[in-house]
Short mmCIF file of C-alpha atoms in Angstrom, two decimals:
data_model
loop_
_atom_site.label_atom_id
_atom_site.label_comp_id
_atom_site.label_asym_id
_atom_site.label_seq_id
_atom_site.Cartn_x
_atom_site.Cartn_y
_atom_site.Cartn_z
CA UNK A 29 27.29 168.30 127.06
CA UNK A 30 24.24 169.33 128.72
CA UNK A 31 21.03 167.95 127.39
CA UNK A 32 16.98 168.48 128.95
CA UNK A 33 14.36 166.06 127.72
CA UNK A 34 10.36 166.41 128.28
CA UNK A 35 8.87 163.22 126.94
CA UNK A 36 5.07 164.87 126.94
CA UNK A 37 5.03 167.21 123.91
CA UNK A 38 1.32 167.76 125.12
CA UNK A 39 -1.19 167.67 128.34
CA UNK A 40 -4.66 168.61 129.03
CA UNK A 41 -6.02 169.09 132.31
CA UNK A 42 -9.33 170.31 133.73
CA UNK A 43 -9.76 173.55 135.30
CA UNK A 44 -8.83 173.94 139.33
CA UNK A 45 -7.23 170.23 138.78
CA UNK A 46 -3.57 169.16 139.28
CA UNK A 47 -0.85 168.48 136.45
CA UNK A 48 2.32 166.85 136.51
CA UNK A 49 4.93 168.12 133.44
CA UNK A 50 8.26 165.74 133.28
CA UNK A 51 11.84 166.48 132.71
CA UNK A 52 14.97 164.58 132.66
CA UNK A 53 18.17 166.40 132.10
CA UNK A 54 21.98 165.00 131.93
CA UNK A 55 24.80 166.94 133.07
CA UNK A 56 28.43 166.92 134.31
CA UNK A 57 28.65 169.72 136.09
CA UNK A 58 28.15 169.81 140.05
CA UNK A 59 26.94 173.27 139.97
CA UNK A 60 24.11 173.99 138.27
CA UNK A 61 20.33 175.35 137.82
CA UNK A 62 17.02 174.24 136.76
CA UNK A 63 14.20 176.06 135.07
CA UNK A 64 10.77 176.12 134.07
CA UNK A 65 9.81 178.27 131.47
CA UNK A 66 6.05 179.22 130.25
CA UNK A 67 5.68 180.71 127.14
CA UNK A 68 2.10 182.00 126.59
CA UNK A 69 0.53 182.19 123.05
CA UNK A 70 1.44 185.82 122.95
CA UNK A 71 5.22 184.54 122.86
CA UNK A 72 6.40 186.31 126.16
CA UNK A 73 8.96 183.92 127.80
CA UNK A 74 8.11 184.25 131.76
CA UNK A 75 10.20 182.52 134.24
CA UNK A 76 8.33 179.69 136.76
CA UNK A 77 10.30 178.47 139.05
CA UNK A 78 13.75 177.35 139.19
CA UNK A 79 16.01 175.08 141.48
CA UNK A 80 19.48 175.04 143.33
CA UNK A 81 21.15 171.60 142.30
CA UNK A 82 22.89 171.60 145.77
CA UNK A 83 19.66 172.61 147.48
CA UNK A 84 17.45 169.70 148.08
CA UNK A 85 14.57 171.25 149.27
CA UNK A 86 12.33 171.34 146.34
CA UNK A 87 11.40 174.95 145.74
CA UNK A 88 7.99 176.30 145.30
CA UNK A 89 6.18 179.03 143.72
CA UNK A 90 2.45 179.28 145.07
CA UNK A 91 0.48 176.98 142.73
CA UNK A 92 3.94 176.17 141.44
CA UNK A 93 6.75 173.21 142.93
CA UNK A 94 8.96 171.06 141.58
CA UNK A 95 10.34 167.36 142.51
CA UNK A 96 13.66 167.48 141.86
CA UNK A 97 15.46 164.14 141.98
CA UNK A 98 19.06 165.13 141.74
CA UNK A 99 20.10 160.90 141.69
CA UNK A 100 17.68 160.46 139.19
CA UNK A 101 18.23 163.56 137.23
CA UNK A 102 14.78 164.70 137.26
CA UNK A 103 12.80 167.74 137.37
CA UNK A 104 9.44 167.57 137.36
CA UNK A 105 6.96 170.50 137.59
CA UNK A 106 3.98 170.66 139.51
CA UNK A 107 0.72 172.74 138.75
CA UNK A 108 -1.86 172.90 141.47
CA UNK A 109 -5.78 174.34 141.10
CA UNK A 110 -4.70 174.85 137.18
CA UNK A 111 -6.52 178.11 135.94
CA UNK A 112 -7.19 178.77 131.91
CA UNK A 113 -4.42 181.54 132.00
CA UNK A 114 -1.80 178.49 132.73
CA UNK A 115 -2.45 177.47 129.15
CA UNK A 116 0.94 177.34 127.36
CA UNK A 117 4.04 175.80 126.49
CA UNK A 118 6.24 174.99 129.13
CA UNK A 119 9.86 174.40 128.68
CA UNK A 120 12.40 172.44 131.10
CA UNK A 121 15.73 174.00 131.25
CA UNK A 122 18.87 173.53 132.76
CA UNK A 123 21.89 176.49 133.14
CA UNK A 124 25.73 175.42 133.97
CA UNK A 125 28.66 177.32 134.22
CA UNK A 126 28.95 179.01 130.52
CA UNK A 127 25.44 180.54 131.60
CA UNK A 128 23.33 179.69 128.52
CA UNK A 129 20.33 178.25 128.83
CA UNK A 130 19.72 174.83 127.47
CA UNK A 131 15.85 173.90 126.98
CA UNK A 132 13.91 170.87 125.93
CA UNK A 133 11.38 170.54 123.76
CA UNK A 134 8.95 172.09 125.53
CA UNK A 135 4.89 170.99 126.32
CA UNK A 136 1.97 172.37 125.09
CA UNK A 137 -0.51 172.38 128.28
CA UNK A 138 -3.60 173.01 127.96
CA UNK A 139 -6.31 173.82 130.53
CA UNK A 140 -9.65 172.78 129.08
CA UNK A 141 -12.80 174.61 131.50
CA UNK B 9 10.87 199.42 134.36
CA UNK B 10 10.83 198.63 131.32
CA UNK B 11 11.32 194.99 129.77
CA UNK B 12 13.29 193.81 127.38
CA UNK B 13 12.30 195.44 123.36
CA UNK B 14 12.81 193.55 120.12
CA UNK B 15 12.51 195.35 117.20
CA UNK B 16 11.34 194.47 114.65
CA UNK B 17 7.99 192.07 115.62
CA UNK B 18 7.71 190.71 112.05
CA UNK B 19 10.20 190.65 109.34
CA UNK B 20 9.90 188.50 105.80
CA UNK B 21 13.05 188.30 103.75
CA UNK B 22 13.64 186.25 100.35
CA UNK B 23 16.62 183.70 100.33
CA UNK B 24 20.09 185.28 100.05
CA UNK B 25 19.35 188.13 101.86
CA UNK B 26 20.57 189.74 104.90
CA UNK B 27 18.57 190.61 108.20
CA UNK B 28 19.18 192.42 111.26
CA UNK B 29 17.78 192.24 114.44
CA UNK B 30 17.97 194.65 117.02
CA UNK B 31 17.21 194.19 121.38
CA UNK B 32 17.37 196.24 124.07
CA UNK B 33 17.61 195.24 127.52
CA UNK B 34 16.54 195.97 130.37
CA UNK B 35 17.67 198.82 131.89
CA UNK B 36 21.06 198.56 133.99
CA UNK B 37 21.18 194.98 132.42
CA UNK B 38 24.52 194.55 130.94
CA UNK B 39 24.42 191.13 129.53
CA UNK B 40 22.42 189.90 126.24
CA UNK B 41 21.68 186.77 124.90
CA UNK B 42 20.18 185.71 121.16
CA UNK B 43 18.33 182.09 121.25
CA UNK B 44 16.83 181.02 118.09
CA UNK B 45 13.23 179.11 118.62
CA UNK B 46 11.96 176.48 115.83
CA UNK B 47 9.35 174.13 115.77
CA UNK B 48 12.24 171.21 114.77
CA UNK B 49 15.18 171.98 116.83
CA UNK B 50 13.18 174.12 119.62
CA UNK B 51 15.05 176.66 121.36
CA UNK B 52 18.75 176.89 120.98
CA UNK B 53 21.46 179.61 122.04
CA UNK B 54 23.29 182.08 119.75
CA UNK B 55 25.31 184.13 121.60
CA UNK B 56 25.89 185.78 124.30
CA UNK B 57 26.88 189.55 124.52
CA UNK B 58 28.60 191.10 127.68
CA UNK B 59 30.25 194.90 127.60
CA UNK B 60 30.45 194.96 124.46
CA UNK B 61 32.43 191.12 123.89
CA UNK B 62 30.75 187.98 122.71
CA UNK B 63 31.48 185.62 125.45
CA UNK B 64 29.90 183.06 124.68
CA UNK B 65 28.70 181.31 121.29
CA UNK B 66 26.48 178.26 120.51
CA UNK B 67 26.83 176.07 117.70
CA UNK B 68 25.70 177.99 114.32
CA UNK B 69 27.24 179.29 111.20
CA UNK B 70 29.24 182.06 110.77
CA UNK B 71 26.29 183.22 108.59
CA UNK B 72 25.22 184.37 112.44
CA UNK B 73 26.85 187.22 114.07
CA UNK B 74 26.11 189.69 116.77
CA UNK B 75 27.11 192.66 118.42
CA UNK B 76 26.64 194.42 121.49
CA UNK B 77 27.19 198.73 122.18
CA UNK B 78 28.23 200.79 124.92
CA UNK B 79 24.74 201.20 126.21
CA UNK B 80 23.78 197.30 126.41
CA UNK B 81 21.92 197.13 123.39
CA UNK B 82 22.76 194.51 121.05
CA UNK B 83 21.70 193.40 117.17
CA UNK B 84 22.03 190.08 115.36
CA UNK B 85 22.72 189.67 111.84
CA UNK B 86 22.32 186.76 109.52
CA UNK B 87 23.85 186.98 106.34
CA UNK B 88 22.56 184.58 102.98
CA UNK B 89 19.84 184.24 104.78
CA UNK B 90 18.30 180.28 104.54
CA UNK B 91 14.37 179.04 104.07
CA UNK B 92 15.83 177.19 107.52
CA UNK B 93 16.48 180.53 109.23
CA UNK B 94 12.68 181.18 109.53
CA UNK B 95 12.57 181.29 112.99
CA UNK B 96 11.64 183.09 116.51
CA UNK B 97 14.45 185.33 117.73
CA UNK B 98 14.14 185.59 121.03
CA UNK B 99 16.29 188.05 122.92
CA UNK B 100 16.56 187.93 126.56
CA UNK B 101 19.18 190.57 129.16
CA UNK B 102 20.43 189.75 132.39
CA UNK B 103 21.60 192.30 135.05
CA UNK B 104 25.35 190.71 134.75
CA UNK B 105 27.43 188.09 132.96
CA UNK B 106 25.94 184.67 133.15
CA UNK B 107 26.39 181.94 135.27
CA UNK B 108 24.31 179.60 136.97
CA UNK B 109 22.77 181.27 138.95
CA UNK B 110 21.58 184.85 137.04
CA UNK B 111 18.37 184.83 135.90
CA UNK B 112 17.31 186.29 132.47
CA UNK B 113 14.52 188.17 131.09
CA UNK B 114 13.18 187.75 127.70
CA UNK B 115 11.76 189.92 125.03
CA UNK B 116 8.77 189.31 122.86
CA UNK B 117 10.93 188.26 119.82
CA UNK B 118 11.46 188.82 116.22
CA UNK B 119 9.38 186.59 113.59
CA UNK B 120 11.32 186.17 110.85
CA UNK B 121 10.01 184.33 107.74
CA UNK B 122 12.60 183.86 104.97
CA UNK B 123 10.65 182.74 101.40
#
């Protein structure tokens, strides 16, 4: 079975500065995807970034990239120049071959001005 | 183009009764998919709705069932409903079946509040 874990159920970090949000995951399958969800206060779930498991280059989404260590089974998500609209809960997630999405607990960032 | 629709936004039931939920998907998406959001067990998958066949299913009750009609959209029922059921039902359509690799879009969800 798949599982996701974020250890960091909440951040802070000042306006225009840099974040870090952690994710483990464990799978069996070779094939498979990772996401990064926001979900705003207004409940809207809007899709981040996500990642190729065979594709090592880390992918990147203007302020957005990840560091995905595929040995390690991590996924971490990086937020550069963080703005107040990045305030939200962010949610790790991992996709296999049945297609469903399986999240983690999600953390609550918040961008303090 | 329009995004996904949830109707209702807010629903409150009383224990024991029955609710249903109704999405609609994007337009020319043919696949829909129910995840129920708490603040204990966070966000876990229902079901998963493709022309017209559930072809996928997570791990709930019977008490949970869907459907899905000839023009994508899809509703969710829960029957006897549970104070545990009080939840975010979050909808979310994708252009084809799901693997990997397809991406999905989700609604705004339902809030429902059983008392």
């Amino acid at each position: 079975a798949q599982t996701v874990t974020q250890s960091q159920p909440e951040m802070s970090v000042q306006e225009a500065e840099t974040v870090t949000l952690s994710c483990t995951y464990d799978t069996s399958e070779n094939n498979y995807y990772l996401f990064w969800y926001k979900q705003p206060p207004s409940r809207q779930m809007i899709l981040v970034i996500r990642q190729e498991a065979y594709k090592q280059q880390n992918a990147t989404e203007n302020r957005f990239s990840v560091n995905f260590q595929k040995a390690a089974k991590s996924f971490s998500l990086k937020i550069s120049d963080s703005q107040l609209g990045d305030t939200a809960m962010y949610f790790c997630a991992s996709r296999g071959s049945q297609g469903n999405l399986i999240f983690g607990k999600g953390t609550k960032l918040s961008v303090k001005p | 183009k329009a995004g996904v629709t949830q109707t209702p936004r807010y629903l409150i039931k009383t224990r024991g009764q029955q609710v249903t939920l109704s999405c609609s998907p994007i337009s020319g998406h043919r696949s829909v998919s129910w995840y129920q959001q708490t603040p204990g067990q966070g966000l876990q998958f229902l079901f998963e709705y493709f022309s017209e066949t559930q072809r996928n299913k997570g791990n709930f009750p019977g008490r949970f069932s869907g459907r899905q009609f000839s023009n994508s959209r899809s509703e969710m029922n829960v029957s006897t409903l549970e104070l545990g059921d009080s939840a975010l039902y979050l909808c979310a359509s994708s252009l084809a079946v799901l693997t990997a690799y397809n991406e999905q879009f989700f609604g705004p969800g339902t809030r429902l509040t059983v008392l």
